[in-house]
Amino acid sequence: MATTMITTLDRSSRAAARGLSDISIRNLFIIPTILFLIVFNIFPLIYSLGYSFTDFRASTNAPANFVGLQNYRDLLNDPYVWSNFAITAKYVIISVAGQLFVGFGVAMLLNRDIPLKGFITTLLLLPMMLSMAVVGLFWKLLYDPSWGVINYALGLGNFEWLADPRMALYAVALTDIWMWSPFVMLLSLAGLSAVPKHLYEAAAIDRAGPFYTFFRITLPLVAPILMIAVIFRTMEAFKTFDLAYILTSQPTAELISIRLYKMAFQEWQTGRSCAMAYIVLIMVLAITNIYVKYLNKVKER
Amino acid sequence: MAAVRTSSEVTFNRIAIVVVLLVTIIFLAPIYWIASTAFKPRNLATTIPPTVVFQPEISPFVKLFTKRSQMRNPPTPEEYAAAPWWERVVFDGGEKIVRDGKGEVQWSGYPSRFMNSLIVAITSTVLAVGMGTFTAYGFSRFRVKGEADLLFFILSTRMLPPVVVAIPMFLMYRAVGLNDSHLGLIILYTAFNLSFSVWLMKGFIDEIPKEYEEAALVDGYTRMEAFFKIVLPEAATGIAATAVFCFITAWNEYAFALIMTNRRAQTAPPFIPSQVGSGLPDWTVIAAGTFLFLLPVAIFTFLLRNHLLRGMSFGAIRK
């Protein structure tokens, strides 16, 4: 064994001598990607960090004045911005909870011998693959108070979904639940199918009831993968822009991304929007950090 | 006792199957509604009760691709006879297709937006998967200092909200004239997909036994030859799956396209909603545009079905 190892290394180094060394290949393969990401992802962020300390407006030619931390101070003291955060938090909770409930529920039902199971699963996964903006647009027709299919199917008459300030956020969340429950379902199915069958057999021998089996066997074993789904969806829901922007312009459904978009590209408060972007950025990085730590933990198991 | 339990289990199984079927129908209903509206005559698109059974028409697609104008009078029999079949379907709605002085049909904005979507999505996919495969191999096979930190850095660039990145990119693109250009969008989508592609490809390459290349190295291959002749063919399925994921992401992307493009390089996702202006939109045309736009993704989803889990979890969960 040891001798073959040595000859392998020896011969491969001889072959390598003809071509590039392993280290230069490694650098050649990795460095361009890192550079590309630095130039097109990190450099812009440094650029906008600079602007976040100014009163720059991209719509005028007026030079940017340094204002220090003024933008950050104003934003953190602005009750409207706080209400945007509150709306976003509410949206994240409703939509992730809904997805967890529907997705895990359907996965529990699907986790048995069902004819055409693979085909049904693929069909159920279709919504999450489609474009949020384009499909979201069509939900406008489905939600329409006078000829929408939803009101007709549920017998709700002329119920206002998107035009009612109290309903708009729930309507957006409902569409999001439709789109992304399949994601939770997919992950849950993977988790459920990994639960060893002998545990259920043992529980059956002990005459454990269905509730006991669920809470003592199924749930603890599926929990880590559910957690991945929850963190991932939380992060995505926090960033939601397309769906809410397309579906409604109600101030009660103005998520943080939409506020940011309006501030930057409609009100042209470029400097202030850069500061706002940084506040959002720090929050997202915090969630990402938790996510990656958790991923690595699950991978090790 | 045992028999009772079995029979109750059978009943429960049946109930579960019925519920699953119901849920599937509810989940597919919006997609079915898009597809069916795309083939409806305009007056049946918004009816109460909703129209389910109807004679399918091709006119929404003709309207989608052409510019039309209202006609004062219905066409004369000669005009009707002279018109090609696809123009006749528009006559029923009291419209005619706009032609220029030479009699050339005037196209709507849709075909060029669809082409833009294809150009941007395909080019950025090739770039992201190409670079991503090399980088993934580097991380998979060689010792890299601070590997975990670098991989986290790569992933975090993907996690940023699009609007956050779009503000400085918009200013920079404006300064160098990349606004509303294919190249500008391609760069953005490549950067966006590159991190995903590295993570997913690393998982696929990790699964290829190192011994394959080592055997090739022993046979006198250089590392490069071993990569191209041994690793790449082995990773073909993974590369294909990654490419389809990158394509779908770029194809569906909305926020960057909305901010960075307005005419020349505009892709379909910001264009399709912009058709819903003031007044009563023609939902059959919007449905036709949506239908064509969703079709490639629906096909890809079926091709990709065995890799969906892996892709959606950034390669964290393998199956």
mmCIF file with all atom_site columns, C-alpha atoms in Angstrom, chain A residues 105-265:
data_model
loop_
_atom_site.group_PDB
_atom_site.id
_atom_site.type_symbol
_atom_site.label_atom_id
_atom_site.label_alt_id
_atom_site.label_comp_id
_atom_site.label_asym_id
_atom_site.label_entity_id
_atom_site.label_seq_id
_atom_site.pdbx_PDB_ins_code
_atom_site.Cartn_x
_atom_site.Cartn_y
_atom_site.Cartn_z
_atom_site.occupancy
_atom_site.B_iso_or_equiv
_atom_site.pdbx_formal_charge
_atom_site.auth_seq_id
_atom_site.auth_comp_id
_atom_site.auth_asym_id
_atom_site.auth_atom_id
_atom_site.pdbx_PDB_model_num
ATOM 1   C CA . GLY A 1 105 ? -48.687 18.069 5.953   1.00 0.00 ? 105 GLY A CA 1
ATOM 2   C CA . VAL A 1 106 ? -48.648 17.044 2.305   1.00 0.00 ? 106 VAL A CA 1
ATOM 3   C CA . ALA A 1 107 ? -45.310 15.279 2.788   1.00 0.00 ? 107 ALA A CA 1
ATOM 4   C CA . MET A 1 108 ? -46.793 13.229 5.668   1.00 0.00 ? 108 MET A CA 1
ATOM 5   C CA . LEU A 1 109 ? -49.680 12.223 3.407   1.00 0.00 ? 109 LEU A CA 1
ATOM 6   C CA . LEU A 1 110 ? -47.395 11.458 0.467   1.00 0.00 ? 110 LEU A CA 1
ATOM 7   C CA . ASN A 1 111 ? -45.042 9.345  2.565   1.00 0.00 ? 111 ASN A CA 1
ATOM 8   C CA . ARG A 1 112 ? -46.806 6.049  1.783   1.00 0.00 ? 112 ARG A CA 1
ATOM 9   C CA . ASP A 1 113 ? -47.411 3.806  -1.194  1.00 0.00 ? 113 ASP A CA 1
ATOM 10  C CA . ILE A 1 114 ? -49.452 5.888  -3.566  1.00 0.00 ? 114 ILE A CA 1
ATOM 11  C CA . PRO A 1 115 ? -49.930 5.080  -7.224  1.00 0.00 ? 115 PRO A CA 1
ATOM 12  C CA . LEU A 1 116 ? -48.036 7.564  -9.459  1.00 0.00 ? 116 LEU A CA 1
ATOM 13  C CA . LYS A 1 117 ? -46.280 9.001  -6.408  1.00 0.00 ? 117 LYS A CA 1
ATOM 14  C CA . GLY A 1 118 ? -43.250 10.257 -8.362  1.00 0.00 ? 118 GLY A CA 1
ATOM 15  C CA . PHE A 1 119 ? -45.420 11.909 -10.988 1.00 0.00 ? 119 PHE A CA 1
ATOM 16  C CA . ILE A 1 120 ? -47.652 13.614 -8.391  1.00 0.00 ? 120 ILE A CA 1
ATOM 17  C CA . THR A 1 121 ? -44.606 14.869 -6.487  1.00 0.00 ? 121 THR A CA 1
ATOM 18  C CA . THR A 1 122 ? -43.133 16.399 -9.642  1.00 0.00 ? 122 THR A CA 1
ATOM 19  C CA . LEU A 1 123 ? -46.459 18.076 -10.474 1.00 0.00 ? 123 LEU A CA 1
ATOM 20  C CA . LEU A 1 124 ? -46.638 19.521 -6.955  1.00 0.00 ? 124 LEU A CA 1
ATOM 21  C CA . LEU A 1 125 ? -43.132 20.938 -7.349  1.00 0.00 ? 125 LEU A CA 1
ATOM 22  C CA . LEU A 1 126 ? -44.031 22.907 -10.453 1.00 0.00 ? 126 LEU A CA 1
ATOM 23  C CA . PRO A 1 127 ? -45.164 26.177 -8.762  1.00 0.00 ? 127 PRO A CA 1
ATOM 24  C CA . MET A 1 128 ? -41.819 26.871 -7.070  1.00 0.00 ? 128 MET A CA 1
ATOM 25  C CA . MET A 1 129 ? -39.903 26.574 -10.336 1.00 0.00 ? 129 MET A CA 1
ATOM 26  C CA . LEU A 1 130 ? -41.954 29.228 -12.110 1.00 0.00 ? 130 LEU A CA 1
ATOM 27  C CA . SER A 1 131 ? -41.194 32.930 -12.274 1.00 0.00 ? 131 SER A CA 1
ATOM 28  C CA . MET A 1 132 ? -42.604 34.713 -9.218  1.00 0.00 ? 132 MET A CA 1
ATOM 29  C CA . ALA A 1 133 ? -43.202 37.926 -11.144 1.00 0.00 ? 133 ALA A CA 1
ATOM 30  C CA . VAL A 1 134 ? -44.994 36.354 -14.079 1.00 0.00 ? 134 VAL A CA 1
ATOM 31  C CA . VAL A 1 135 ? -47.105 33.882 -12.115 1.00 0.00 ? 135 VAL A CA 1
ATOM 32  C CA . GLY A 1 136 ? -47.741 36.508 -9.443  1.00 0.00 ? 136 GLY A CA 1
ATOM 33  C CA . LEU A 1 137 ? -49.193 38.739 -12.127 1.00 0.00 ? 137 LEU A CA 1
ATOM 34  C CA . PHE A 1 138 ? -51.681 36.061 -13.037 1.00 0.00 ? 138 PHE A CA 1
ATOM 35  C CA . TRP A 1 139 ? -52.790 35.732 -9.429  1.00 0.00 ? 139 TRP A CA 1
ATOM 36  C CA . LYS A 1 140 ? -54.120 39.249 -9.866  1.00 0.00 ? 140 LYS A CA 1
ATOM 37  C CA . LEU A 1 141 ? -56.741 37.798 -12.178 1.00 0.00 ? 141 LEU A CA 1
ATOM 38  C CA . LEU A 1 142 ? -57.412 34.912 -9.772  1.00 0.00 ? 142 LEU A CA 1
ATOM 39  C CA . TYR A 1 143 ? -57.907 37.385 -6.885  1.00 0.00 ? 143 TYR A CA 1
ATOM 40  C CA . ASP A 1 144 ? -60.059 39.771 -8.909  1.00 0.00 ? 144 ASP A CA 1
ATOM 41  C CA . PRO A 1 145 ? -63.133 40.693 -6.840  1.00 0.00 ? 145 PRO A CA 1
ATOM 42  C CA . SER A 1 146 ? -65.634 40.554 -9.699  1.00 0.00 ? 146 SER A CA 1
ATOM 43  C CA . TRP A 1 147 ? -64.458 37.740 -11.952 1.00 0.00 ? 147 TRP A CA 1
ATOM 44  C CA . GLY A 1 148 ? -61.696 36.053 -10.008 1.00 0.00 ? 148 GLY A CA 1
ATOM 45  C CA . VAL A 1 149 ? -61.857 32.277 -9.832  1.00 0.00 ? 149 VAL A CA 1
ATOM 46  C CA . ILE A 1 150 ? -60.951 32.252 -6.137  1.00 0.00 ? 150 ILE A CA 1
ATOM 47  C CA . ASN A 1 151 ? -63.967 34.259 -5.027  1.00 0.00 ? 151 ASN A CA 1
ATOM 48  C CA . TYR A 1 152 ? -66.185 32.145 -7.253  1.00 0.00 ? 152 TYR A CA 1
ATOM 49  C CA . ALA A 1 153 ? -64.795 28.829 -6.004  1.00 0.00 ? 153 ALA A CA 1
ATOM 50  C CA . LEU A 1 154 ? -65.009 29.852 -2.343  1.00 0.00 ? 154 LEU A CA 1
ATOM 51  C CA . GLY A 1 155 ? -68.357 31.618 -2.769  1.00 0.00 ? 155 GLY A CA 1
ATOM 52  C CA . LEU A 1 156 ? -66.980 34.884 -1.382  1.00 0.00 ? 156 LEU A CA 1
ATOM 53  C CA . GLY A 1 157 ? -68.953 37.199 -3.650  1.00 0.00 ? 157 GLY A CA 1
ATOM 54  C CA . ASN A 1 158 ? -67.071 40.428 -4.300  1.00 0.00 ? 158 ASN A CA 1
ATOM 55  C CA . PHE A 1 159 ? -64.476 39.955 -1.570  1.00 0.00 ? 159 PHE A CA 1
ATOM 56  C CA . GLU A 1 160 ? -61.539 42.358 -2.001  1.00 0.00 ? 160 GLU A CA 1
ATOM 57  C CA . TRP A 1 161 ? -58.185 40.583 -1.674  1.00 0.00 ? 161 TRP A CA 1
ATOM 58  C CA . LEU A 1 162 ? -55.619 43.019 -2.999  1.00 0.00 ? 162 LEU A CA 1
ATOM 59  C CA . ALA A 1 163 ? -57.447 46.343 -2.794  1.00 0.00 ? 163 ALA A CA 1
ATOM 60  C CA . ASP A 1 164 ? -58.327 45.974 0.893   1.00 0.00 ? 164 ASP A CA 1
ATOM 61  C CA . PRO A 1 165 ? -55.455 47.316 3.038   1.00 0.00 ? 165 PRO A CA 1
ATOM 62  C CA . ARG A 1 166 ? -56.186 44.715 5.718   1.00 0.00 ? 166 ARG A CA 1
ATOM 63  C CA . MET A 1 167 ? -56.155 41.763 3.283   1.00 0.00 ? 167 MET A CA 1
ATOM 64  C CA . ALA A 1 168 ? -53.369 42.664 0.846   1.00 0.00 ? 168 ALA A CA 1
ATOM 65  C CA . LEU A 1 169 ? -50.473 41.279 2.879   1.00 0.00 ? 169 LEU A CA 1
ATOM 66  C CA . TYR A 1 170 ? -52.340 38.027 3.548   1.00 0.00 ? 170 TYR A CA 1
ATOM 67  C CA . ALA A 1 171 ? -53.118 37.690 -0.161  1.00 0.00 ? 171 ALA A CA 1
ATOM 68  C CA . VAL A 1 172 ? -49.432 38.070 -1.038  1.00 0.00 ? 172 VAL A CA 1
ATOM 69  C CA . ALA A 1 173 ? -48.505 35.553 1.672   1.00 0.00 ? 173 ALA A CA 1
ATOM 70  C CA . LEU A 1 174 ? -51.128 33.117 0.371   1.00 0.00 ? 174 LEU A CA 1
ATOM 71  C CA . THR A 1 175 ? -49.588 33.219 -3.111  1.00 0.00 ? 175 THR A CA 1
ATOM 72  C CA . ASP A 1 176 ? -46.162 32.745 -1.555  1.00 0.00 ? 176 ASP A CA 1
ATOM 73  C CA . ILE A 1 177 ? -47.475 29.746 0.377   1.00 0.00 ? 177 ILE A CA 1
ATOM 74  C CA . TRP A 1 178 ? -48.788 28.307 -2.885  1.00 0.00 ? 178 TRP A CA 1
ATOM 75  C CA . MET A 1 179 ? -45.406 28.789 -4.537  1.00 0.00 ? 179 MET A CA 1
ATOM 76  C CA . TRP A 1 180 ? -43.109 27.579 -1.789  1.00 0.00 ? 180 TRP A CA 1
ATOM 77  C CA . SER A 1 181 ? -44.962 24.900 0.200   1.00 0.00 ? 181 SER A CA 1
ATOM 78  C CA . PRO A 1 182 ? -43.642 22.417 -2.385  1.00 0.00 ? 182 PRO A CA 1
ATOM 79  C CA . PHE A 1 183 ? -40.125 23.313 -1.263  1.00 0.00 ? 183 PHE A CA 1
ATOM 80  C CA . VAL A 1 184 ? -40.888 22.398 2.350   1.00 0.00 ? 184 VAL A CA 1
ATOM 81  C CA . MET A 1 185 ? -42.682 19.295 1.077   1.00 0.00 ? 185 MET A CA 1
ATOM 82  C CA . LEU A 1 186 ? -39.640 18.220 -0.939  1.00 0.00 ? 186 LEU A CA 1
ATOM 83  C CA . LEU A 1 187 ? -37.285 18.567 2.016   1.00 0.00 ? 187 LEU A CA 1
ATOM 84  C CA . SER A 1 188 ? -39.755 16.939 4.415   1.00 0.00 ? 188 SER A CA 1
ATOM 85  C CA . LEU A 1 189 ? -40.190 13.960 2.093   1.00 0.00 ? 189 LEU A CA 1
ATOM 86  C CA . ALA A 1 190 ? -36.426 13.479 2.051   1.00 0.00 ? 190 ALA A CA 1
ATOM 87  C CA . GLY A 1 191 ? -36.390 13.614 5.843   1.00 0.00 ? 191 GLY A CA 1
ATOM 88  C CA . LEU A 1 192 ? -39.367 11.275 6.251   1.00 0.00 ? 192 LEU A CA 1
ATOM 89  C CA . SER A 1 193 ? -38.015 8.659  3.875   1.00 0.00 ? 193 SER A CA 1
ATOM 90  C CA . ALA A 1 194 ? -34.767 8.612  5.855   1.00 0.00 ? 194 ALA A CA 1
ATOM 91  C CA . VAL A 1 195 ? -36.499 7.585  9.098   1.00 0.00 ? 195 VAL A CA 1
ATOM 92  C CA . PRO A 1 196 ? -35.570 3.922  9.642   1.00 0.00 ? 196 PRO A CA 1
ATOM 93  C CA . LYS A 1 197 ? -38.594 1.608  9.189   1.00 0.00 ? 197 LYS A CA 1
ATOM 94  C CA . HIS A 1 198 ? -37.620 -0.573 12.155  1.00 0.00 ? 198 HIS A CA 1
ATOM 95  C CA . LEU A 1 199 ? -38.360 2.301  14.535  1.00 0.00 ? 199 LEU A CA 1
ATOM 96  C CA . TYR A 1 200 ? -41.990 2.314  13.408  1.00 0.00 ? 200 TYR A CA 1
ATOM 97  C CA . GLU A 1 201 ? -42.145 -1.474 13.635  1.00 0.00 ? 201 GLU A CA 1
ATOM 98  C CA . ALA A 1 202 ? -40.799 -1.350 17.165  1.00 0.00 ? 202 ALA A CA 1
ATOM 99  C CA . ALA A 1 203 ? -43.354 1.332  18.054  1.00 0.00 ? 203 ALA A CA 1
ATOM 100 C CA . ALA A 1 204 ? -46.131 -0.799 16.572  1.00 0.00 ? 204 ALA A CA 1
ATOM 101 C CA . ILE A 1 205 ? -45.048 -3.809 18.638  1.00 0.00 ? 205 ILE A CA 1
ATOM 102 C CA . ASP A 1 206 ? -45.143 -1.623 21.738  1.00 0.00 ? 206 ASP A CA 1
ATOM 103 C CA . ARG A 1 207 ? -48.649 -0.558 20.676  1.00 0.00 ? 207 ARG A CA 1
ATOM 104 C CA . ALA A 1 208 ? -47.648 3.089  20.586  1.00 0.00 ? 208 ALA A CA 1
ATOM 105 C CA . GLY A 1 209 ? -50.457 5.333  19.363  1.00 0.00 ? 209 GLY A CA 1
ATOM 106 C CA . PRO A 1 210 ? -50.116 7.431  16.220  1.00 0.00 ? 210 PRO A CA 1
ATOM 107 C CA . PHE A 1 211 ? -49.581 10.641 18.231  1.00 0.00 ? 211 PHE A CA 1
ATOM 108 C CA . TYR A 1 212 ? -46.854 9.080  20.325  1.00 0.00 ? 212 TYR A CA 1
ATOM 109 C CA . THR A 1 213 ? -45.167 7.715  17.190  1.00 0.00 ? 213 THR A CA 1
ATOM 110 C CA . PHE A 1 214 ? -45.359 11.095 15.497  1.00 0.00 ? 214 PHE A CA 1
ATOM 111 C CA . PHE A 1 215 ? -44.032 13.182 18.378  1.00 0.00 ? 215 PHE A CA 1
ATOM 112 C CA . ARG A 1 216 ? -41.441 10.717 19.633  1.00 0.00 ? 216 ARG A CA 1
ATOM 113 C CA . ILE A 1 217 ? -40.111 9.217  16.388  1.00 0.00 ? 217 ILE A CA 1
ATOM 114 C CA . THR A 1 218 ? -41.082 11.131 13.254  1.00 0.00 ? 218 THR A CA 1
ATOM 115 C CA . LEU A 1 219 ? -40.782 14.711 14.401  1.00 0.00 ? 219 LEU A CA 1
ATOM 116 C CA . PRO A 1 220 ? -37.406 14.529 16.199  1.00 0.00 ? 220 PRO A CA 1
ATOM 117 C CA . LEU A 1 221 ? -35.822 12.738 13.246  1.00 0.00 ? 221 LEU A CA 1
ATOM 118 C CA . VAL A 1 222 ? -37.208 15.115 10.630  1.00 0.00 ? 222 VAL A CA 1
ATOM 119 C CA . ALA A 1 223 ? -36.599 18.253 12.700  1.00 0.00 ? 223 ALA A CA 1
ATOM 120 C CA . PRO A 1 224 ? -33.088 19.092 11.402  1.00 0.00 ? 224 PRO A CA 1
ATOM 121 C CA . ILE A 1 225 ? -34.183 19.026 7.776   1.00 0.00 ? 225 ILE A CA 1
ATOM 122 C CA . LEU A 1 226 ? -37.330 21.019 8.610   1.00 0.00 ? 226 LEU A CA 1
ATOM 123 C CA . MET A 1 227 ? -35.086 23.548 10.286  1.00 0.00 ? 227 MET A CA 1
ATOM 124 C CA . ILE A 1 228 ? -33.095 23.927 7.059   1.00 0.00 ? 228 ILE A CA 1
ATOM 125 C CA . ALA A 1 229 ? -36.325 24.537 5.182   1.00 0.00 ? 229 ALA A CA 1
ATOM 126 C CA . VAL A 1 230 ? -37.470 27.122 7.748   1.00 0.00 ? 230 VAL A CA 1
ATOM 127 C CA . ILE A 1 231 ? -34.199 29.076 7.776   1.00 0.00 ? 231 ILE A CA 1
ATOM 128 C CA . PHE A 1 232 ? -33.947 29.028 3.998   1.00 0.00 ? 232 PHE A CA 1
ATOM 129 C CA . ARG A 1 233 ? -37.526 30.171 3.510   1.00 0.00 ? 233 ARG A CA 1
ATOM 130 C CA . THR A 1 234 ? -37.173 32.828 6.226   1.00 0.00 ? 234 THR A CA 1
ATOM 131 C CA . MET A 1 235 ? -34.224 34.285 4.386   1.00 0.00 ? 235 MET A CA 1
ATOM 132 C CA . GLU A 1 236 ? -36.030 34.264 1.050   1.00 0.00 ? 236 GLU A CA 1
ATOM 133 C CA . ALA A 1 237 ? -39.278 35.639 2.472   1.00 0.00 ? 237 ALA A CA 1
ATOM 134 C CA . PHE A 1 238 ? -37.349 38.446 4.143   1.00 0.00 ? 238 PHE A CA 1
ATOM 135 C CA . LYS A 1 239 ? -35.964 39.408 0.728   1.00 0.00 ? 239 LYS A CA 1
ATOM 136 C CA . THR A 1 240 ? -39.323 39.145 -1.094  1.00 0.00 ? 240 THR A CA 1
ATOM 137 C CA . PHE A 1 241 ? -39.714 41.786 -3.746  1.00 0.00 ? 241 PHE A CA 1
ATOM 138 C CA . ASP A 1 242 ? -41.226 40.446 -6.999  1.00 0.00 ? 242 ASP A CA 1
ATOM 139 C CA . LEU A 1 243 ? -44.456 39.011 -5.707  1.00 0.00 ? 243 LEU A CA 1
ATOM 140 C CA . ALA A 1 244 ? -45.484 41.860 -3.428  1.00 0.00 ? 244 ALA A CA 1
ATOM 141 C CA . TYR A 1 245 ? -44.419 44.525 -5.920  1.00 0.00 ? 245 TYR A CA 1
ATOM 142 C CA . ILE A 1 246 ? -46.444 42.943 -8.735  1.00 0.00 ? 246 ILE A CA 1
ATOM 143 C CA . LEU A 1 247 ? -49.534 42.054 -6.738  1.00 0.00 ? 247 LEU A CA 1
ATOM 144 C CA . THR A 1 248 ? -50.298 45.168 -4.737  1.00 0.00 ? 248 THR A CA 1
ATOM 145 C CA . SER A 1 249 ? -49.309 48.738 -4.049  1.00 0.00 ? 249 SER A CA 1
ATOM 146 C CA . GLN A 1 250 ? -51.022 48.861 -0.642  1.00 0.00 ? 250 GLN A CA 1
ATOM 147 C CA . PRO A 1 251 ? -48.861 50.640 1.947   1.00 0.00 ? 251 PRO A CA 1
ATOM 148 C CA . THR A 1 252 ? -49.916 47.925 4.398   1.00 0.00 ? 252 THR A CA 1
ATOM 149 C CA . ALA A 1 253 ? -48.102 45.392 2.220   1.00 0.00 ? 253 ALA A CA 1
ATOM 150 C CA . GLU A 1 254 ? -44.968 47.475 1.661   1.00 0.00 ? 254 GLU A CA 1
ATOM 151 C CA . LEU A 1 255 ? -42.147 45.069 2.462   1.00 0.00 ? 255 LEU A CA 1
ATOM 152 C CA . ILE A 1 256 ? -38.661 46.310 3.215   1.00 0.00 ? 256 ILE A CA 1
ATOM 153 C CA . SER A 1 257 ? -37.365 45.464 -0.289  1.00 0.00 ? 257 SER A CA 1
ATOM 154 C CA . ILE A 1 258 ? -40.153 47.484 -1.861  1.00 0.00 ? 258 ILE A CA 1
ATOM 155 C CA . ARG A 1 259 ? -39.458 50.466 0.400   1.00 0.00 ? 259 ARG A CA 1
ATOM 156 C CA . LEU A 1 260 ? -35.814 50.201 -0.592  1.00 0.00 ? 260 LEU A CA 1
ATOM 157 C CA . TYR A 1 261 ? -36.664 50.031 -4.295  1.00 0.00 ? 261 TYR A CA 1
ATOM 158 C CA . LYS A 1 262 ? -38.951 53.065 -4.079  1.00 0.00 ? 262 LYS A CA 1
ATOM 159 C CA . MET A 1 263 ? -36.400 55.042 -2.099  1.00 0.00 ? 263 MET A CA 1
ATOM 160 C CA . ALA A 1 264 ? -33.651 54.296 -4.590  1.00 0.00 ? 264 ALA A CA 1
ATOM 161 C CA . PHE A 1 265 ? -35.376 54.320 -7.974  1.00 0.00 ? 265 PHE A CA 1
#
